[in-house]
Amino acid sequence: MGIRTGQQYLEKLNAMTPHVVIDGEVVSEKVAEHPAFRNVARSYARLFDMQHDPKYQDALTYTSPTSGDLVNASFLVPKTVEDLERRRRAISTWAESSNGFLGRSGDYMNSSLTALSTADEWFSQADPKFGENIRNYYEWARENDVLATHTLIPPQANRSVSGSEQLGGQLSARIVEEREDGIVIQGARMLATIAPIADELLVFPSTVLRGTPEDAPYSYAFAIPNDTPGLRYLCRTSLYNGGSTHDEPLASRYEEMDAVAVFDHVFVPNERIFMLGNPQLCNGFYSETGAGALMTHQVVTRTIAKSEFFLGLASELADSIGIDGFQHIQEDIAELIVDVEIGRALVRAAEVDAALNGAGVMLPKWSTLNAARNWYPKVAQRFPQIIRKFSASGLMALPGEADVNSDARTDIEMYLQGKSLTGPERVRLFKLAFDASVSGFSGRQSLYEYFFFGDPVRMAGAMVNSYDRGPVRARVREFLNRTD
Ligand SMILES: Cc1cc2nc3c(=O)[nH]c(=O)nc-3n(C[C@H](O)[C@H](O)[C@H](O)COP(=O)(O)OP(=O)(O)OC[C@H]3O[C@@H](n4cnc5c(N)ncnc54)[C@H](O)[C@@H]3O)c2cc1C
């Protein structure tokens, strides 16, 4: 089959029968028509459609080595630096179309599956059939253009103990039965973004397992369809308030739902299991297989599009009300330019310094990507601050679309005009600024960029512990010993 159209994606979503809980309601059919999911599902449908658009098809697709069909380029196994560049072009084509606000475009999970599918030797340490299962699953996902999400971390009841120790081990999703034909899972995982509108859920290892036998039931990797019996999603309240694209330009398009994943005796068949019982191996699931590198390559590429968006928005705002000549405004615009350029430089440097791993996969340089993923969550917090600083009370002097189209228009034209924009144009721009810096949607975006790829505190610790500081420390010691 290969690449799907948006219509095919929506039809499949509407045909699924998941158990999605939201605001006191259980949604189990026609998910793509529910007000909380409808618009974002259509934004995802547009991504699928782009694959068929001659303008984007070359960038977004390549020919499947097995079927000869066109498939998404994020499934391309990179063997050369040119392949990595090709993957980046595809990722940035999608990211630029949503200005980086869709954190879970399919290329994120596709990148993970692509790397995992090449890691036969690593999987074979546990069981050769796991390598075969993940390869088959990757090929199936590639050929069917599957949209997957993932869930990794245990519930947050008590972080002073490991997930397997919380409430005597009863909270975290765990294997409660091993059968001839598969395993049974009971418990919960903390979060899965876009869960209601995805096809599949990847339940991959949390990377904080203790390497002890007690953690074996919590050590697994598998994938299940989103409407697997016993799987329930508990959604938060939507951050889209039902407004128009004028009034909620971002939330009305890109409000990606987050949900707790509850497993109530969920059966996982053998062919969908990729790892079982090996806490030590599970802890290396991302670092040892290359999945972490290809996922981070996707994340950094997407976030460049987002930084560019904030640079563009800040520049438009500054010009619209004549503040662009003030020095502190220019200082902030310069900061955004630097962020864009650092992001671009890091992703290019990681590609240029890429190297083949043991499986013959060209992986972007990890230490460079690791620097990017430790850097961006913090600088991204500045973006809404800058927008708020530029806009000030303009974010509150903000009538809605209905007012613009009412008798109030004369006042809006007169009193809300900008230096370079009419009143209605200025209102439209500031609505975007509001949704990017003040709305509930924007708050979630900041939280997302800060945490979704892991706790920055622990990521920093991991970087310090893994970074080879030996040569620079030796240089300092050598300098101290100098007598000249
Ligand atoms: C919007 C959003 C979407 C997300 N989507 C997904 C998703 O789709 N799939 C998925 O698997 N995950 C997802 N996540 C979860 C993400 O991986 C976690 O937020 C991240 O790993 C941090 O874990 P936590 O949220 O449980 O925070 P906690 O671990 O509970 O941390 C809370 C606070 O305690 C501190 N803390 C806790 N433990 C320690 C420790 N051992 N050492 C030092 N400090 C500690 C942290 O620094 C933090 O300040 C998402 C998160 C957000 C915010």
XYZ file of C-alpha atoms and ligand atoms in Angstrom:
537
model
C 0.000 0.000 0.000
C 2.639 2.592 0.970
C 1.768 6.209 1.745
C -1.799 6.833 2.884
C -4.001 9.781 2.055
C -5.528 11.925 4.782
C -8.896 10.406 3.969
C -7.577 6.868 4.428
C -6.076 7.867 7.767
C -9.339 9.436 8.989
C -11.430 6.486 7.797
C -9.207 4.043 9.666
C -9.369 6.206 12.800
C -13.150 6.360 12.610
C -13.368 2.596 12.135
C -11.333 1.863 15.274
C -13.023 1.110 18.603
C -10.674 2.394 21.334
C -11.624 3.240 24.921
C -10.925 6.960 25.244
C -12.110 8.764 28.363
C -12.509 12.526 28.168
C -14.551 14.920 30.305
C -16.821 12.200 31.670
C -17.445 10.645 28.275
C -16.169 7.403 26.764
C -15.358 7.795 23.092
C -15.109 4.458 21.339
C -16.184 5.164 17.812
C -15.713 7.867 15.194
C -12.844 9.369 17.190
C -11.931 11.666 14.307
C -15.304 13.396 14.604
C -15.093 14.156 18.349
C -14.706 17.913 19.015
C -11.551 17.357 21.094
C -9.785 15.410 18.348
C -11.458 16.460 15.112
C -9.222 19.367 14.164
C -5.891 17.890 15.113
C -6.842 14.678 13.282
C -7.394 16.820 10.199
C -4.016 18.484 10.687
C -2.497 14.992 10.709
C -4.580 14.107 7.641
C -2.993 17.068 5.867
C 0.460 15.644 6.608
C -0.582 12.364 4.993
C -1.950 14.276 1.987
C 1.295 16.195 1.563
C 2.967 12.887 0.694
C 0.778 12.761 -2.444
C 1.298 16.398 -3.406
C 3.811 16.670 -6.298
C 5.260 19.730 -4.561
C 6.365 17.688 -1.537
C 6.417 14.080 -2.704
C 10.108 13.941 -3.593
C 11.102 15.313 -0.212
C 8.672 13.205 1.807
C 8.901 9.770 0.223
C 11.181 7.104 -1.178
C 10.591 3.775 -2.901
C 10.111 0.819 -0.601
C 12.849 -1.801 -1.095
C 10.283 -4.610 -0.680
C 7.041 -3.487 -2.335
C 8.258 -0.804 -4.719
C 5.534 1.489 -3.338
C 6.272 5.011 -2.184
C 6.755 5.112 1.597
C 7.628 7.892 4.032
C 11.285 8.951 3.955
C 11.551 8.751 7.742
C 11.570 4.956 7.261
C 14.722 5.198 5.157
C 17.595 3.342 6.830
C 20.482 5.808 6.505
C 23.632 4.285 5.030
C 25.303 7.537 4.014
C 25.396 11.168 5.120
C 23.253 11.929 2.041
C 20.599 9.568 3.433
C 20.632 11.512 6.702
C 20.212 14.753 4.767
C 17.350 13.176 2.873
C 15.682 12.160 6.123
C 16.129 15.709 7.433
C 14.564 17.233 4.319
C 11.491 15.048 4.814
C 11.283 15.858 8.520
C 11.650 19.601 7.965
C 9.064 19.569 5.159
C 6.445 18.323 7.599
C 7.760 20.411 10.507
C 7.690 23.648 8.533
C 4.100 22.994 7.476
C 3.038 23.046 11.144
C 5.807 25.399 12.306
C 7.011 22.655 14.641
C 3.822 22.658 16.710
C 2.964 19.041 15.871
C 5.319 17.194 18.161
C 4.150 13.757 17.104
C 4.147 13.773 13.331
C 4.666 10.166 12.244
C 8.360 10.687 11.527
C 9.124 10.771 15.267
C 8.155 7.166 15.962
C 9.143 6.070 12.435
C 12.690 7.176 13.254
C 12.715 5.030 16.346
C 11.351 1.969 14.508
C 13.803 2.437 11.643
C 16.829 2.275 13.932
C 15.404 -0.571 16.009
C 14.755 -2.640 12.879
C 18.483 -2.670 12.150
C 19.574 -3.753 15.632
C 19.355 -7.528 15.145
C 22.522 -8.281 17.000
C 21.481 -6.249 19.984
C 18.056 -7.902 20.166
C 19.639 -11.322 19.719
C 21.343 -10.934 23.086
C 17.885 -11.585 24.514
C 16.350 -13.677 21.736
C 16.838 -13.634 17.935
C 13.066 -13.708 17.465
C 12.801 -10.209 18.991
C 15.005 -8.836 16.206
C 12.813 -10.610 13.673
C 9.627 -9.262 15.327
C 10.798 -5.656 15.323
C 11.947 -5.961 11.704
C 8.575 -7.343 10.654
C 6.769 -4.675 12.632
C 8.887 -1.910 11.089
C 8.171 -3.237 7.596
C 4.460 -3.486 8.345
C 4.429 0.089 9.751
C 6.368 1.364 6.735
C 4.181 -0.362 4.153
C 0.956 0.700 5.878
C 2.057 4.235 6.781
C 1.140 3.668 10.411
C 0.877 6.555 12.877
C 2.192 5.420 16.245
C 2.642 6.990 19.642
C 4.615 5.655 22.582
C 4.441 5.494 26.333
C 7.512 5.081 28.487
C 7.307 6.235 32.071
C 5.578 4.800 35.146
C 2.868 6.719 37.054
C 4.016 9.664 39.162
C 2.724 8.475 42.549
C 6.106 8.445 44.283
C 9.303 9.352 42.479
C 11.503 8.614 45.487
C 11.202 4.921 44.620
C 11.443 3.140 41.282
C 8.309 2.482 39.230
C 8.365 -1.163 40.236
C 8.350 -0.241 43.934
C 5.387 2.136 43.849
C 2.455 0.700 45.851
C 4.213 -2.636 46.069
C 4.583 -2.746 42.303
C 0.852 -2.464 41.612
C 0.834 0.828 39.689
C 3.273 0.493 36.865
C 2.349 -1.552 33.801
C 3.856 -5.007 34.258
C 3.721 -8.529 32.932
C 1.229 -10.466 35.045
C 1.047 -13.587 32.919
C 3.309 -15.253 30.386
C 1.364 -17.529 28.074
C 2.343 -19.780 25.185
C 0.987 -17.250 22.720
C 1.942 -13.987 24.415
C 1.916 -11.911 27.591
C -0.719 -10.146 29.687
C -0.080 -6.595 30.939
C -1.664 -4.893 33.939
C -1.067 -1.387 35.329
C -0.467 2.038 33.840
C 2.011 4.173 31.984
C 2.039 7.892 32.607
C 1.510 9.529 29.251
C 0.990 9.033 25.545
C 0.660 12.118 23.356
C -1.795 11.849 20.420
C -2.970 8.527 21.834
C -6.620 8.982 20.730
C -5.720 9.741 17.109
C -2.884 7.263 16.587
C -3.151 3.796 15.044
C -0.706 2.076 17.354
C 0.811 2.344 20.806
C 4.476 1.461 21.296
C 5.080 0.446 24.892
C 8.815 0.683 25.100
C 11.169 0.420 28.078
C 11.364 3.113 30.637
C 15.091 3.764 30.878
C 15.127 3.844 34.668
C 14.882 0.140 35.372
C 16.997 -1.368 38.090
C 19.043 -4.234 36.766
C 17.544 -6.612 39.339
C 15.220 -9.640 38.966
C 12.434 -7.635 40.678
C 12.325 -5.333 37.676
C 11.978 -8.164 35.144
C 8.146 -7.917 34.980
C 8.538 -4.217 34.156
C 11.048 -4.867 31.400
C 9.532 -5.282 27.966
C 8.916 -3.669 24.634
C 5.829 -4.318 22.556
C 3.341 -2.672 20.218
C -0.439 -2.928 20.192
C -3.270 -1.417 18.153
C -4.972 1.492 19.885
C -8.237 -0.389 20.196
C -6.763 -3.465 21.862
C -9.267 -4.825 24.434
C -8.404 -3.690 27.965
C -6.421 -0.607 26.867
C -7.958 2.602 28.206
C -6.837 6.170 27.624
C -7.569 8.835 30.235
C -7.319 12.205 28.479
C -6.812 15.606 29.992
C -9.308 18.334 29.152
C -8.758 19.755 25.701
C -6.857 23.021 25.440
C -8.805 23.926 22.321
C -11.770 26.041 23.382
C -13.787 25.625 20.195
C -12.811 28.955 18.628
C -12.138 29.662 14.957
C -8.738 29.546 13.284
C -8.788 33.342 13.647
C -9.298 33.254 17.415
C -7.313 30.109 18.247
C -4.939 29.806 15.291
C -2.696 27.211 16.924
C -4.975 25.360 19.349
C -7.657 24.945 16.679
C -5.154 23.091 14.519
C -2.440 21.539 16.663
C -3.900 20.636 20.058
C -2.295 17.206 20.479
C -4.040 15.380 23.272
C -2.088 13.682 26.059
C -3.485 10.633 27.832
C -2.635 8.220 30.621
C -2.467 4.652 29.291
C -4.185 2.064 31.496
C -3.654 -1.619 30.759
C -6.394 -3.801 32.164
C -5.254 -7.339 31.423
C -4.126 -6.408 27.942
C -3.016 -9.371 25.866
C 0.032 -8.908 23.643
C 0.652 -11.691 21.078
C 4.175 -13.083 20.711
C 4.808 -11.508 17.311
C 4.261 -8.025 18.799
C 6.842 -8.512 21.577
C 10.295 -7.026 21.001
C 11.902 -7.488 24.403
C 10.964 -9.410 27.510
C 12.411 -9.509 30.973
C 15.893 -8.044 30.472
C 16.163 -4.905 32.627
C 19.825 -4.324 31.765
C 19.199 -4.618 28.036
C 16.047 -2.507 28.286
C 18.083 0.319 29.796
C 20.109 0.439 26.564
C 17.045 0.283 24.280
C 17.623 3.753 22.826
C 21.352 4.241 23.203
C 22.545 0.844 21.958
C 20.243 0.492 18.959
C 20.633 3.934 17.373
C 16.964 4.738 18.093
C 17.943 7.627 20.383
C 20.123 9.163 17.654
C 17.541 8.989 14.851
C 14.759 10.217 17.150
C 16.859 13.145 18.322
C 17.730 13.977 14.707
C 13.974 14.232 14.085
C 13.372 16.284 17.243
C 16.152 18.789 16.541
C 14.966 19.208 12.953
C 11.392 19.842 14.096
C 12.441 22.310 16.761
C 14.410 24.363 14.221
C 11.086 24.974 12.433
C 9.607 26.109 15.742
C 12.481 28.462 16.533
C 12.124 29.925 13.040
C 8.419 30.444 13.661
C 9.085 32.397 16.873
C 11.724 34.493 15.108
C 9.202 35.265 12.381
C 6.409 36.015 14.837
C 8.569 38.256 17.036
C 9.750 40.152 13.968
C 6.190 40.660 12.683
C 5.036 41.859 16.101
C 7.931 44.270 16.509
C 7.321 45.774 13.103
C 3.543 45.963 13.546
C 3.699 48.318 16.529
C 6.920 50.114 15.729
C 9.127 48.713 18.482
C 11.704 47.098 16.209
C 14.192 49.934 16.589
C 14.441 49.671 20.386
C 17.672 48.095 21.592
C 16.218 45.586 24.042
C 13.797 44.397 21.348
C 16.697 43.940 18.942
C 18.607 42.097 21.654
C 15.738 39.595 21.941
C 15.402 39.231 18.171
C 19.143 38.624 18.049
C 18.674 35.915 20.700
C 16.079 34.211 18.496
C 18.374 34.462 15.455
C 21.171 32.865 17.470
C 18.811 30.051 18.538
C 17.803 29.367 14.934
C 21.415 29.329 13.785
C 22.604 27.137 16.662
C 19.844 24.618 15.919
C 20.716 24.549 12.217
C 24.429 24.253 12.973
C 23.992 21.429 15.473
C 21.885 19.299 13.165
C 24.291 19.833 10.252
C 27.324 19.137 12.419
C 25.728 15.922 13.686
C 25.198 14.834 10.062
C 28.649 15.825 8.816
C 30.302 13.987 11.724
C 28.014 10.962 11.396
C 29.528 7.484 11.523
C 28.467 3.962 10.645
C 27.477 1.829 13.602
C 28.111 -1.917 13.861
C 24.970 -2.635 11.832
C 26.101 -0.414 8.941
C 23.664 2.388 9.811
C 24.897 5.959 9.402
C 24.069 7.586 12.732
C 24.342 11.335 13.328
C 26.954 12.204 15.946
C 25.451 11.576 19.333
C 27.412 14.070 21.436
C 26.290 16.895 19.121
C 22.658 15.809 19.179
C 22.878 15.323 22.923
C 24.073 18.913 23.267
C 21.058 20.017 21.185
C 18.567 18.070 23.272
C 20.024 19.449 26.491
C 20.027 22.984 25.117
C 16.638 23.346 23.416
C 14.236 22.569 26.304
C 15.675 25.573 28.131
C 15.864 28.093 25.311
C 12.351 27.164 24.182
C 11.067 28.554 27.495
C 12.272 31.976 26.398
C 10.163 32.064 23.230
C 6.775 32.807 24.844
C 8.471 35.211 27.274
C 9.821 37.202 24.351
C 6.423 37.252 22.645
C 4.781 38.484 25.860
C 7.462 41.134 26.343
C 6.994 42.447 22.794
C 3.204 42.382 22.869
C 2.467 43.638 26.388
C -1.146 44.830 26.736
C -1.681 44.095 23.063
C -2.268 40.516 24.212
C -5.241 41.679 26.252
C -6.644 44.414 24.010
C -7.859 41.666 21.766
C -11.459 41.370 20.566
C -12.484 38.163 18.788
C -13.411 37.368 15.215
C -17.118 37.885 15.922
C -16.344 41.434 17.101
C -14.218 42.150 14.047
C -17.236 41.171 11.926
C -19.710 43.223 13.985
C -20.554 46.903 14.427
C -17.443 47.102 16.594
C -15.303 46.857 13.452
C -15.167 50.643 13.076
C -13.652 50.981 16.554
C -11.292 48.080 15.867
C -10.156 49.648 12.622
C -9.548 52.951 14.338
C -8.156 52.071 17.730
C -6.481 48.734 17.165
C -4.583 49.543 14.014
C -0.841 49.052 14.106
C 1.990 51.028 12.611
C 1.989 48.810 9.551
C -1.293 46.885 9.872
C -5.008 47.640 9.772
C -6.993 47.024 12.960
C -8.347 43.614 11.846
C -4.889 42.547 10.594
C -3.295 43.534 13.853
C -5.950 41.665 15.855
C -5.267 38.550 13.783
C -1.509 38.773 14.385
C -1.934 39.321 18.105
C -4.360 36.390 18.345
C -1.499 34.276 17.040
C 0.855 35.866 19.574
C -1.674 35.083 22.331
C -1.964 31.435 21.286
C 1.825 31.175 21.162
C 2.529 32.763 24.536
C -0.464 33.085 26.893
C -3.142 30.492 26.055
C -3.457 27.094 27.696
C -2.210 25.669 24.411
C 0.990 27.702 24.672
C 1.504 26.630 28.296
C 1.334 23.011 27.275
C 3.741 23.652 24.405
C 6.314 25.053 26.833
C 5.824 22.106 29.176
C 6.088 19.746 26.237
C 9.359 21.173 24.954
C 10.791 21.120 28.469
C 9.878 17.550 29.401
C 8.691 15.398 26.530
C 12.133 14.044 25.667
C 13.001 13.356 29.298
C 13.632 15.284 32.492
C 16.272 17.940 31.648
C 17.899 17.443 35.058
C 18.464 13.760 34.477
C 19.389 14.319 30.822
C 22.071 16.735 32.005
C 23.344 14.153 34.481
C 23.436 11.498 31.772
C 25.375 13.830 29.490
C 27.937 14.667 32.163
C 28.428 11.003 32.956
C 28.813 9.905 29.340
C 30.779 12.809 27.862
C 34.477 12.159 27.389
C 36.007 15.002 29.379
C 39.343 13.192 29.763
C 41.277 15.090 27.062
C 40.219 18.567 28.234
C 40.904 17.741 31.849
C 44.326 16.415 30.855
C 45.052 19.676 29.046
C 44.251 21.647 32.178
C 46.460 19.377 34.275
C 49.224 19.688 31.735
C 48.882 23.482 31.860
C 49.099 23.451 35.669
C 52.327 21.547 35.440
C 53.892 23.948 32.977
C 56.814 25.956 34.240
C 57.454 28.089 31.107
C 3.247 17.552 27.301
C 3.967 16.281 27.562
C 3.822 15.219 26.677
C 4.464 14.019 26.925
N 4.283 12.964 26.063
C 4.809 11.764 26.350
C 4.580 10.629 25.518
O 3.912 10.713 24.487
N 5.097 9.449 25.871
C 5.852 9.315 26.996
O 6.310 8.219 27.264
N 6.101 10.366 27.805
C 5.597 11.569 27.509
N 5.845 12.629 28.338
C 6.516 12.370 29.604
C 7.965 12.790 29.674
O 8.775 11.758 29.212
C 8.218 13.113 31.152
O 7.554 14.315 31.438
C 9.677 13.234 31.551
O 10.358 12.046 31.345
C 9.779 13.601 33.037
O 9.088 12.654 33.808
P 7.856 13.073 34.723
O 6.973 13.969 33.956
O 7.270 11.834 35.246
O 8.475 13.946 35.858
P 8.967 13.417 37.266
O 9.970 12.324 37.042
O 7.820 13.045 38.109
O 9.687 14.699 37.829
C 9.027 15.713 38.589
C 10.100 16.627 39.167
O 10.917 15.878 40.078
C 12.284 15.868 39.648
N 12.766 14.483 39.787
C 12.028 13.337 39.796
N 12.826 12.268 39.915
C 14.084 12.724 39.989
C 15.353 12.098 40.120
N 15.483 10.773 40.198
N 16.438 12.883 40.130
C 16.326 14.230 40.033
N 15.157 14.881 39.929
C 14.054 14.133 39.901
C 12.265 16.275 38.185
O 13.455 16.949 37.809
C 11.039 17.181 38.113
O 11.410 18.488 38.432
C 5.257 13.869 28.087
C 5.411 14.943 28.956
C 4.777 16.126 28.715
C 4.940 17.238 29.700
